[in-house]
Structure formats: structure tokens, C-alpha cells
CSV table of C-alpha atoms in Angstrom, one decimal:
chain,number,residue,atom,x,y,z
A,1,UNK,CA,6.0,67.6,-93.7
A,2,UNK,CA,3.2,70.0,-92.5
A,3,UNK,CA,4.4,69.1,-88.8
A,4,UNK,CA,7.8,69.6,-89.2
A,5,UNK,CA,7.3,72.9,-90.9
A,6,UNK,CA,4.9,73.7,-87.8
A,7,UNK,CA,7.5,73.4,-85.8
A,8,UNK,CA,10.1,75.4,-88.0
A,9,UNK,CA,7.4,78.2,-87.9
A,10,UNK,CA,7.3,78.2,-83.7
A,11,UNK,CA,10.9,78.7,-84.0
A,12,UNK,CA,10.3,81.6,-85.9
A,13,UNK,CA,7.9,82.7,-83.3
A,14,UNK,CA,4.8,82.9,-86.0
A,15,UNK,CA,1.9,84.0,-83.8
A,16,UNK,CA,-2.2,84.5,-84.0
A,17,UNK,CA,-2.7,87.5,-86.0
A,18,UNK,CA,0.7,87.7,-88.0
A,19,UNK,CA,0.6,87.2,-92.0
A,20,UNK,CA,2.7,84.5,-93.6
A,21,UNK,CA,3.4,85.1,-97.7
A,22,UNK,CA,5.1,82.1,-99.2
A,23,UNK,CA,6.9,82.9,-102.7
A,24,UNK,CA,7.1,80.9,-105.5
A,25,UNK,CA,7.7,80.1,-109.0
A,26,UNK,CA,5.9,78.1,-111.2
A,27,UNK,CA,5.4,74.5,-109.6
A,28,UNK,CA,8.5,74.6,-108.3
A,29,UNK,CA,8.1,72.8,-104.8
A,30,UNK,CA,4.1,73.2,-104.7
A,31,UNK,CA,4.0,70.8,-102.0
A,32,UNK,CA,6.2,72.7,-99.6
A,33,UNK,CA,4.4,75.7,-100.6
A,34,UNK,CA,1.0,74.4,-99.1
A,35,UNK,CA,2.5,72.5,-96.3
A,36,UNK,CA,3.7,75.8,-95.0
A,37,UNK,CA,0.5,77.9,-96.1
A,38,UNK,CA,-1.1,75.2,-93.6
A,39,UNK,CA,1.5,75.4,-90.8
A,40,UNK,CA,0.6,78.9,-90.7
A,41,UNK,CA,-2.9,78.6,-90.3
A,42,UNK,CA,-2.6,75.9,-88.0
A,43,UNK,CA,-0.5,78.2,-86.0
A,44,UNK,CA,-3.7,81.4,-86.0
A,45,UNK,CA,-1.4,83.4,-88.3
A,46,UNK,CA,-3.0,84.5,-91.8
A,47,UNK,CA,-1.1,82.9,-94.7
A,48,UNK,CA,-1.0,83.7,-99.0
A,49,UNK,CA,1.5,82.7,-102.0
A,50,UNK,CA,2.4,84.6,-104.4
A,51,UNK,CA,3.4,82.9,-107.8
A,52,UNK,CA,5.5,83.9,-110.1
A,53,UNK,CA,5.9,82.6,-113.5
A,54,UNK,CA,9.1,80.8,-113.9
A,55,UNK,CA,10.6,82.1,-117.3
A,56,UNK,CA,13.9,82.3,-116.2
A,57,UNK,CA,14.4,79.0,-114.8
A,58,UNK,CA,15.3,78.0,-111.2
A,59,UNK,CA,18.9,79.5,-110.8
A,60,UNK,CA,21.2,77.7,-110.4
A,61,UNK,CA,23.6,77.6,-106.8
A,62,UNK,CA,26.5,79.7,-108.2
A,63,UNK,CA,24.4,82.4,-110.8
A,64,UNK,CA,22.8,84.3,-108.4
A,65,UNK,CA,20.9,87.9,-107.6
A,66,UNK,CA,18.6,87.6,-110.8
A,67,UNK,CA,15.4,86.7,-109.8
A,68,UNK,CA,11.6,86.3,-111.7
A,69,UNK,CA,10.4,88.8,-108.8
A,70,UNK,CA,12.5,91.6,-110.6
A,71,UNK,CA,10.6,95.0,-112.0
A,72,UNK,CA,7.4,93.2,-110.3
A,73,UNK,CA,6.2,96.2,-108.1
A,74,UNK,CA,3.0,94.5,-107.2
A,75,UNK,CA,4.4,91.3,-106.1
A,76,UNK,CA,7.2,92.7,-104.6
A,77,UNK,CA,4.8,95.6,-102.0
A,78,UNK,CA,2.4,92.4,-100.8
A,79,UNK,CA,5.7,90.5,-99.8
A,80,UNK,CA,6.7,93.6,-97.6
A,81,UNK,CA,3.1,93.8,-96.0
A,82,UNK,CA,3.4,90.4,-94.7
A,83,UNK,CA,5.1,89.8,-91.5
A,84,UNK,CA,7.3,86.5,-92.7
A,85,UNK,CA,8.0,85.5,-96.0
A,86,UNK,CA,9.0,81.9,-97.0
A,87,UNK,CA,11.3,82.2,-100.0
A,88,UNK,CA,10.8,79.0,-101.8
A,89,UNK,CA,12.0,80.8,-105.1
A,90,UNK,CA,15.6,82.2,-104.0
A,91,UNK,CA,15.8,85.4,-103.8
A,92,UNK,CA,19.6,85.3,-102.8
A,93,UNK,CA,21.7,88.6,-103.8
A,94,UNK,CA,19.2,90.0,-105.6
A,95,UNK,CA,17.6,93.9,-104.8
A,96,UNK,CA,14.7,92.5,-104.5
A,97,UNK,CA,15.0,90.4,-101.1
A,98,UNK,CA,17.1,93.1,-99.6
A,99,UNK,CA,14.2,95.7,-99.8
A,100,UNK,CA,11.4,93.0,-98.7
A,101,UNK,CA,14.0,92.8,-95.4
A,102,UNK,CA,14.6,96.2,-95.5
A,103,UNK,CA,10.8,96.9,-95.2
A,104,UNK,CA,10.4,94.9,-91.5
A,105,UNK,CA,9.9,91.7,-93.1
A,106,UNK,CA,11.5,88.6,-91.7
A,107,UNK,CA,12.2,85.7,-94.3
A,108,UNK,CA,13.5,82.5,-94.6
A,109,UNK,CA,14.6,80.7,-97.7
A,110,UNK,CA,13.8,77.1,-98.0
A,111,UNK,CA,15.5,75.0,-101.1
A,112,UNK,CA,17.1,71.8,-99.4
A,113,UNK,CA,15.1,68.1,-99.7
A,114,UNK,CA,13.0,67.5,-97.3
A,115,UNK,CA,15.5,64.7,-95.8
A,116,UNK,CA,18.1,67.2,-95.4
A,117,UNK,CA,15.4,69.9,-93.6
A,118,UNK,CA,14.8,66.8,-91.5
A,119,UNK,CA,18.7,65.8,-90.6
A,120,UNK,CA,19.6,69.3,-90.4
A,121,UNK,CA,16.3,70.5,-88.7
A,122,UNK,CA,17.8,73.8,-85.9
A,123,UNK,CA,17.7,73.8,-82.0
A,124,UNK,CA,17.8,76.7,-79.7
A,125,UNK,CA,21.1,75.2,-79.1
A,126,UNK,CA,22.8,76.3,-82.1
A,127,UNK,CA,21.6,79.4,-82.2
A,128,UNK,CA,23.0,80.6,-79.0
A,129,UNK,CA,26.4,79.0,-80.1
A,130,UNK,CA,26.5,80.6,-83.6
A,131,UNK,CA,25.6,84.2,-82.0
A,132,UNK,CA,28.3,83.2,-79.0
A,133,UNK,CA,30.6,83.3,-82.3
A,134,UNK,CA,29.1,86.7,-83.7
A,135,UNK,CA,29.7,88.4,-80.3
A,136,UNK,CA,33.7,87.6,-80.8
A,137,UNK,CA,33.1,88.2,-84.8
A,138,UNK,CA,32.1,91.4,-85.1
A,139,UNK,CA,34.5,93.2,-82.4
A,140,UNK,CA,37.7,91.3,-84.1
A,141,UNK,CA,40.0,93.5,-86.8
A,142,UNK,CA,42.4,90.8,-87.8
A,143,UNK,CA,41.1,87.5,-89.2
A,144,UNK,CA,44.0,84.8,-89.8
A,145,UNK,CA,43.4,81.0,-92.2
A,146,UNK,CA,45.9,78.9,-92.0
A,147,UNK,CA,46.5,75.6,-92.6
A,148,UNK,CA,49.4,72.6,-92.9
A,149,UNK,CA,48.7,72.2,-96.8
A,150,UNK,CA,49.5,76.1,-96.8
A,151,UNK,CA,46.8,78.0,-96.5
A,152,UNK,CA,47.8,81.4,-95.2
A,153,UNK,CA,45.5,84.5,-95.9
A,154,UNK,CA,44.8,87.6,-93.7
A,155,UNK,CA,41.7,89.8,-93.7
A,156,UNK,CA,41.1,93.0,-92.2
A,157,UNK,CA,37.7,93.7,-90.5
A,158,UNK,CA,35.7,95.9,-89.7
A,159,UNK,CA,34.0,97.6,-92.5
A,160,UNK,CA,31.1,95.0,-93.0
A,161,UNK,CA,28.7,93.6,-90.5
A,162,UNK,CA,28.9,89.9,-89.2
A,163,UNK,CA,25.7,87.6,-90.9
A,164,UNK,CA,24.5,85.1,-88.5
A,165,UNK,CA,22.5,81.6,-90.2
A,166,UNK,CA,21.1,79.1,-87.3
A,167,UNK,CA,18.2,78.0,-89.8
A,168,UNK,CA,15.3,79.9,-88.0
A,169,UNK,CA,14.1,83.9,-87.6
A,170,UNK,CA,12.2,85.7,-85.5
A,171,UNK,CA,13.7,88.8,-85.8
A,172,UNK,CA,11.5,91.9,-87.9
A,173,UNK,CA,13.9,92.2,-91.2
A,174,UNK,CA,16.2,89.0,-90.6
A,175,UNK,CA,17.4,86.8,-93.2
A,176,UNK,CA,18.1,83.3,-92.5
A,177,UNK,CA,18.1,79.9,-94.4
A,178,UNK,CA,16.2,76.7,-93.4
A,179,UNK,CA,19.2,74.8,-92.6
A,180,UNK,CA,22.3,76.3,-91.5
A,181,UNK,CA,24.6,77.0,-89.2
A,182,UNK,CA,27.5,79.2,-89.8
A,183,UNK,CA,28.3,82.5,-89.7
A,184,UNK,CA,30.4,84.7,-92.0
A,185,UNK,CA,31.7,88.7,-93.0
A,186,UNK,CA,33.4,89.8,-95.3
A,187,UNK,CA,37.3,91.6,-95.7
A,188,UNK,CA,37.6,95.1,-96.1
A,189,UNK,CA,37.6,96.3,-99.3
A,190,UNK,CA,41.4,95.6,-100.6
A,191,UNK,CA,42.3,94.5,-97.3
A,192,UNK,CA,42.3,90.2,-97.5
A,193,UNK,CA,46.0,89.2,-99.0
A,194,UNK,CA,47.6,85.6,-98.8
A,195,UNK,CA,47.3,81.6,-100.4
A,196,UNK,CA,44.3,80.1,-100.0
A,197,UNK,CA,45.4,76.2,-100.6
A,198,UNK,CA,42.3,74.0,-101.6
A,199,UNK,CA,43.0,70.0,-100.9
A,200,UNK,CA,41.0,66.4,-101.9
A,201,UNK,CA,38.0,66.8,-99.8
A,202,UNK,CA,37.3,70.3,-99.7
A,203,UNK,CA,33.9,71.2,-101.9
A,204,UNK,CA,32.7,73.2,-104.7
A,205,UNK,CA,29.5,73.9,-103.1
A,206,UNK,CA,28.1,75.4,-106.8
A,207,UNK,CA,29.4,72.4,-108.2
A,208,UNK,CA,28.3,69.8,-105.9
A,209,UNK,CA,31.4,68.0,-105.8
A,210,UNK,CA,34.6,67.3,-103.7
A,211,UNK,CA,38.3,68.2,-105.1
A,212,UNK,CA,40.2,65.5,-106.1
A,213,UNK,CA,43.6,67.7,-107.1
A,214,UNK,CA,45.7,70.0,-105.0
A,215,UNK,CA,44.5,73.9,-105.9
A,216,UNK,CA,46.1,77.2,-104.9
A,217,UNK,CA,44.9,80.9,-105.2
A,218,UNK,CA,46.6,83.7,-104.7
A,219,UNK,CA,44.7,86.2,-103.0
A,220,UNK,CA,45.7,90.2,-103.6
A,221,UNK,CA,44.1,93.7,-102.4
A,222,UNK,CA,40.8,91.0,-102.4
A,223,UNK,CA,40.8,89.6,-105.5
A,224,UNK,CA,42.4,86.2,-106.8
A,225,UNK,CA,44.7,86.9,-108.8
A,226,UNK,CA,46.5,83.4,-109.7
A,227,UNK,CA,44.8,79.8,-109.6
A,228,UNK,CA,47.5,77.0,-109.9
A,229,UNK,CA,47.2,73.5,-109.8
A,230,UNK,CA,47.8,70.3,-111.7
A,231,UNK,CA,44.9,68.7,-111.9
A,232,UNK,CA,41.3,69.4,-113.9
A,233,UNK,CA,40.1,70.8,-110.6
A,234,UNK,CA,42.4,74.5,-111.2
A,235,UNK,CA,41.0,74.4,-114.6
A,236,UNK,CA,37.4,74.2,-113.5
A,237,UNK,CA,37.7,76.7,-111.0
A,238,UNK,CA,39.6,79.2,-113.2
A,239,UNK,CA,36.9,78.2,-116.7
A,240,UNK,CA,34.0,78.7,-114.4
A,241,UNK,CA,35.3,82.4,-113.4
A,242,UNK,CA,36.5,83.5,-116.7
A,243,UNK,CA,33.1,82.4,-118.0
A,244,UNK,CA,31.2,85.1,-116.8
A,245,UNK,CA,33.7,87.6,-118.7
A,246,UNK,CA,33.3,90.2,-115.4
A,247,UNK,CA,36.4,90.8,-113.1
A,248,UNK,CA,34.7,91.3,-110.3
A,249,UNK,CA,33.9,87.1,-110.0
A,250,UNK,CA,37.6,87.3,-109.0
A,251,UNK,CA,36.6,89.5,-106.0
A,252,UNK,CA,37.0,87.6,-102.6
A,253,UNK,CA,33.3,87.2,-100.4
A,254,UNK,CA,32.7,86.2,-97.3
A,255,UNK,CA,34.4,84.4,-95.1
A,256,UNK,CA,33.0,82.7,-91.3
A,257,UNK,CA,33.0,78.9,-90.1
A,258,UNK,CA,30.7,75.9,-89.7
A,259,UNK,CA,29.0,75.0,-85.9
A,260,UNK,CA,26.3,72.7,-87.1
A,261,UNK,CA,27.2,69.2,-85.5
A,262,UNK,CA,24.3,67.7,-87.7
A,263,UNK,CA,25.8,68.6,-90.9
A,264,UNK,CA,28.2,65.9,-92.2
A,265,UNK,CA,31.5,67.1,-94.8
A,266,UNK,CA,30.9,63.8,-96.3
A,267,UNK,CA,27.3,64.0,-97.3
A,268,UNK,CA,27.8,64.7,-101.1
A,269,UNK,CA,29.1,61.1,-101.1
A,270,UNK,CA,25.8,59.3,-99.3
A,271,UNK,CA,23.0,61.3,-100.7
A,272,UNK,CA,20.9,59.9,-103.5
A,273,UNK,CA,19.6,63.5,-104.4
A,274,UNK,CA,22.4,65.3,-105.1
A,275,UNK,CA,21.1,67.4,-107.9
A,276,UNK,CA,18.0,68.5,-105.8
A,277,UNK,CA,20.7,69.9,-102.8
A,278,UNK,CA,21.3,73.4,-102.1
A,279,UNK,CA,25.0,71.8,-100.5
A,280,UNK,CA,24.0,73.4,-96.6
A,281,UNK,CA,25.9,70.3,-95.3
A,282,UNK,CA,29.1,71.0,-96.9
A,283,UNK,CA,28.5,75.1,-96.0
A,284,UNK,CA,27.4,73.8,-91.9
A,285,UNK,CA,29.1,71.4,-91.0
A,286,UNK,CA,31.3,71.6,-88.0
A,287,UNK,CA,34.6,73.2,-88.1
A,288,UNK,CA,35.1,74.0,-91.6
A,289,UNK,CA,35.7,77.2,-92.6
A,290,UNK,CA,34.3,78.8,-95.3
A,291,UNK,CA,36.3,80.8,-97.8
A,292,UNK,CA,34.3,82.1,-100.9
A,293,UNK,CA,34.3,84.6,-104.4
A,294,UNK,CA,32.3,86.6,-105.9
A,295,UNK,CA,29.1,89.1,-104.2
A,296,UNK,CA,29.3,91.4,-101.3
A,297,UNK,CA,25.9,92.9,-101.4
A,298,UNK,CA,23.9,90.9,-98.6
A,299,UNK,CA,26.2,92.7,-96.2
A,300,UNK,CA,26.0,96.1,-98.0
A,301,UNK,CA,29.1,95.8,-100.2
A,302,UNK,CA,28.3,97.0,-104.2
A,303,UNK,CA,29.8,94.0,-106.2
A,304,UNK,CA,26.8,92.3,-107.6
A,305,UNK,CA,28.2,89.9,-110.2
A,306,UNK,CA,26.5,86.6,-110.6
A,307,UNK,CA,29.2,84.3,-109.9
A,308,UNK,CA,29.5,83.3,-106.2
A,309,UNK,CA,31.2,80.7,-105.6
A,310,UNK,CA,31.3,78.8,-101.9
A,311,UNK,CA,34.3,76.6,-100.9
A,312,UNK,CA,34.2,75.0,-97.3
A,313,UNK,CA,37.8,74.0,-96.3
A,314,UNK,CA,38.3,71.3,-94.0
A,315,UNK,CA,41.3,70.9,-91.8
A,316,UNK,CA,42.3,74.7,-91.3
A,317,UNK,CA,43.0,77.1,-88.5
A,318,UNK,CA,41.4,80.5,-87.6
A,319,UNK,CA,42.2,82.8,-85.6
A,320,UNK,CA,40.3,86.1,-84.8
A,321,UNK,CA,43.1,88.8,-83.2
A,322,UNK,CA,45.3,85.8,-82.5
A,323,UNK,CA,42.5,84.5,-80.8
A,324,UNK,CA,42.3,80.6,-81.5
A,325,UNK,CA,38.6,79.7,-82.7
A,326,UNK,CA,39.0,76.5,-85.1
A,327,UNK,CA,42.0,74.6,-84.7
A,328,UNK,CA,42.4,72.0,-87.6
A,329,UNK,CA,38.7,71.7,-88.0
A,330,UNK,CA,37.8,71.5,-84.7
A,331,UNK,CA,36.1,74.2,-82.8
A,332,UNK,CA,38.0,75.5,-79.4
A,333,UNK,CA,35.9,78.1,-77.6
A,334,UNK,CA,33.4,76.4,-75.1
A,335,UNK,CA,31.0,78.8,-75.7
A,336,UNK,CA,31.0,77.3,-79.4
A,337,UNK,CA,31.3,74.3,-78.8
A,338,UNK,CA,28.6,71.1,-79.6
């Protein structure tokens, strides 16, 4: 462990000199905690955790932007003095991680097993393909999802930035995620309309489970408006929204596509772990592309509601001003290309 996150921290360019805070919460993954505390020293940078207590629980992968660190002004300035913070508690959403960024301050948020860290584990590689992608991303104005069990939703771009995760940062008040390896924006406000059809196979990353019924959401001005389906998995989908009694849930997030040849679609299936996974393989992995509800604030929107919900569709088509970049899953560009 402490050499693997060594070398996660030369990724991230830690250097002699530089201060490393790792946060936490409670006893929640102690060991990783010192493992890293240790990488940093081993690497001449100065290193410190700060530990909050964990009254609110770990959150959960769909209820999000609530945190312990919340209304803690101490805790909250020694994290911007440092030059890297390791979220260990998930700070996601919330106010909180946006003004530690904000302040300078890189950080990277670590929640996966350590066997998916390991299989998933980023190269220089990916990096340059997922920021290949951004460079196309974030001049495009039309983004096009289609698919043969008829998917067929537009969104119009241009009014939020393009978020790059290749599992690594170096970069003074970057965000990324230890793994990943995708890269997503979001619509304009109003501006995504069409059918989003969800098959057996796709995932309900927040659930940590695959479809097993045919789905289909109707998608107006940005919001779902109609989920259909015969099966239980429409009634999950549409309970779980309605459950948080705020109309904004129904809001359409972000939106991008997978380039991590080292994530697998199918890992939900293999894993022994399951209820320890933060699902980055089903969010990665090659060629899917990632539609999802809910917040718009890590790019600057205002709709902070809790629910977020991330489905990865397999088998779909993008385009990005009738540019081809996934055809049925499969990634065309060479410049993106594994």
C-alpha cells in the first residue's frame, strides 16, 4: 500500500518542501490515512490529518454535498494552507471542497478498495487521451446520444466548463479522483431534450447494480419529466427520486464518456466487495457513456440537491457537432483511443 500510494503521489508531482493534509472521519480507512501520511514523507514533503468526528455517517454514493467538515472554520483554513489534500472523507458537491480548491489547493479523493486502486491504478497515458477528449469537449455546442434501443437526446453546450478525471493531479486547485478516467459537462440550463433509453446491463452506479428491465426517461428543458418501464427497475429509479421530495433531483447532470481500458463494465458481477466500492469501474470504463441526475455545482451550476444519480450506458453513440467520438461503445478518435 504505502508503495503504491508513493507512486500515486509522484504522479501528483508531491515534492520536498510541499505539505500534504489527509482528511478524515472517524476511523474510517485509518490505514490508508497513514500509508499516505508516510508516502508523503518518504517523498520530503511535510504531511498532517485532520480528523473529523463521524456523526453523520459515511454518505452514501447517491446523497451527496453534506459533509462532517461543514461550519468547521478551523478545519476547513488548515486544509487550504496545505498544498495537496487527500480526501479520504468525500467531500463531493459539498461548499466545502469547492473553497479548499478554490483556495490553490490541489486534492484528490480516495474511497475505492485497495484492489480496485491497484487494477485501476493511472498512466501518463490516459491522461493525455482523456485531455485529447477535453480539447474537442469544450469547443463543441451540440452534443448528440443515441443508441439502437432508442436513446436519442441532444444537449446544448457551452455554458459550463468540461471536468477532466485521469485519477491523478498536479495542477494548484484541481480536483480529481483516485481512479478514473472520464470526462464529463454539463447541458445548458433548459437546453438537453430527448429519450434516454436505459437497457439490461447498464448500471445504477448509487445502487451498485446492473438493470435487468428495459427503462425510458423523457428528458425536457433538462429535467426528466417521464420514467416508463415494466419492470421493478422504473419503479426504483422513479421511488428513489421522489424520495427526496425536491424537484430539482429530476434535473439532468453531467454528461462525458469512459477511456479507461482498465476498468471493466462487468466488474459489479466479479467483485467480492461490492458494498465497500465507490462503482469507478462502471463510471471508467471504456466507451460507455455516462448520462446522469441530479447536481450541477462542481462545474459552477446552483442545483445543490442531494440526489445524484450516475448511470453509465453501454452500447450508445456520441457525437460532438456531428463529430463521431463513441460509436456503439467503442471509441473512434485515435487521439482517444487505448
Amino acid at each position: 500500500m504505502l508503495h503504491l500510494f508513493q507512486e500515486e503521489l509522484r504522479l501528483c508531482k508531491v515534492s520536498p518542501g510541499e505539505t500534504v493534509a489527509v482528511l478524515t472521519a472517524g476511523t474510517v480507512r485509518a490505514d490508508y490515512a497513514q500509508a499516505f501520511l508516510l508516502a508523503a514523507r518518504h517523498l520530503g514533503a511535510n504531511s498532517f490529518q485532520v480528523n473529523i468526528p463521524n456523526d453523520l455517517g459515511m454518505l452514501s454514493a447517491a446523497s451527496i454535498g453534506k459533509t462532517p467538515l461543514a461550519n468547521c472554520r478551523p478545519a476547513i483554513n488548515a486544509l487550504k494552507e496545505a498544498d495537496m489534500v487527500i480526501d479520504l472523507l468525500g467531500l463531493l458537491f459539498s461548499q466545502e471542497q469547492l473553497e479548499i480548491t478554490n483556495s490553490g489547493t490541489r486534492m484528490l479523493y480516495v474511497a475505492e478498495p485497495f484492489h480496485v486502486l491497484k487494477q485501476m491504478f493511472p498512466t501518463e497515458s490516459l491522461r493525455k487521451r482523456v485531455e485529447n477528449a477535453a480539447e474537442r469537449f469544450k469547443t463543441a455546442r451540440l452534443l448528440h446520444v443515441t443508441s439502437k434501443a432508442g436513446t436519442d437526446i441532444r444537449y446544448q453546450l457551452g455554458q459550463y466548463p468540461v471536468m477532466t478525471e485521469y485519477g491523478y493531479t498536479d495542477t494548484p486547485g484541481r480536483w480529481d479522483h483516485f481512479p478514473s478516467g472520464f470526462l464529463f459537462t454539463h447541458g445548458n440550463d433548459d437546453g438537453v431534450d430527448g429519450t434516454v433509453v436505459l437497457m439490461p446491463g447498464d448500471a445504477i452506479a448509487a445502487f451498485r447494480r446492473y438493470l435487468t428491465s428495459r427503462v425510458v426517461l423523457t428528458v425536457e428543458k433538462g429535467h426528466v419529466t417521464k420514467i416508463e418501464g415494466d419492470g421493478m427497475d422504473a419503479d426504483l429509479i422513479s421511488d428513489y427520486l421522489s424520495s427526496f421530495d425536491d424537484p430539482r433531483a429530476y434535473a439532468v447532470s453531467h454528461i462525458g464518456w469512459g477511456l479507461n481500458e482498465r476498468a471493466k463494465w462487468f466488474h459489479m458481477v466479479e467483485t467480492r466487495e461490492l458494498n465497500r466500492e465507490r462503482a469507478m469501474n462502471s463510471l471508467s470504463f471504456y466507451g460507455n457513456v455516462l448520462f446522469s441526475t441530479g447536481p450541477n455545482t462542481e462545474l459552477g451550476g446552483t442545483n445543490d440537491t442531494a440526489c445524484h444519480l450516475d448511470l453509465p450506458l453501454r452500447n450508445c453513440s456520441l457525437t460532438l457537432d456531428g463529430e463521431l467520438i463513441v460509436e456503439r461503445g467503442t471509441i473512434v478518435p485515435a487521439d482517444m483511443r487505448k
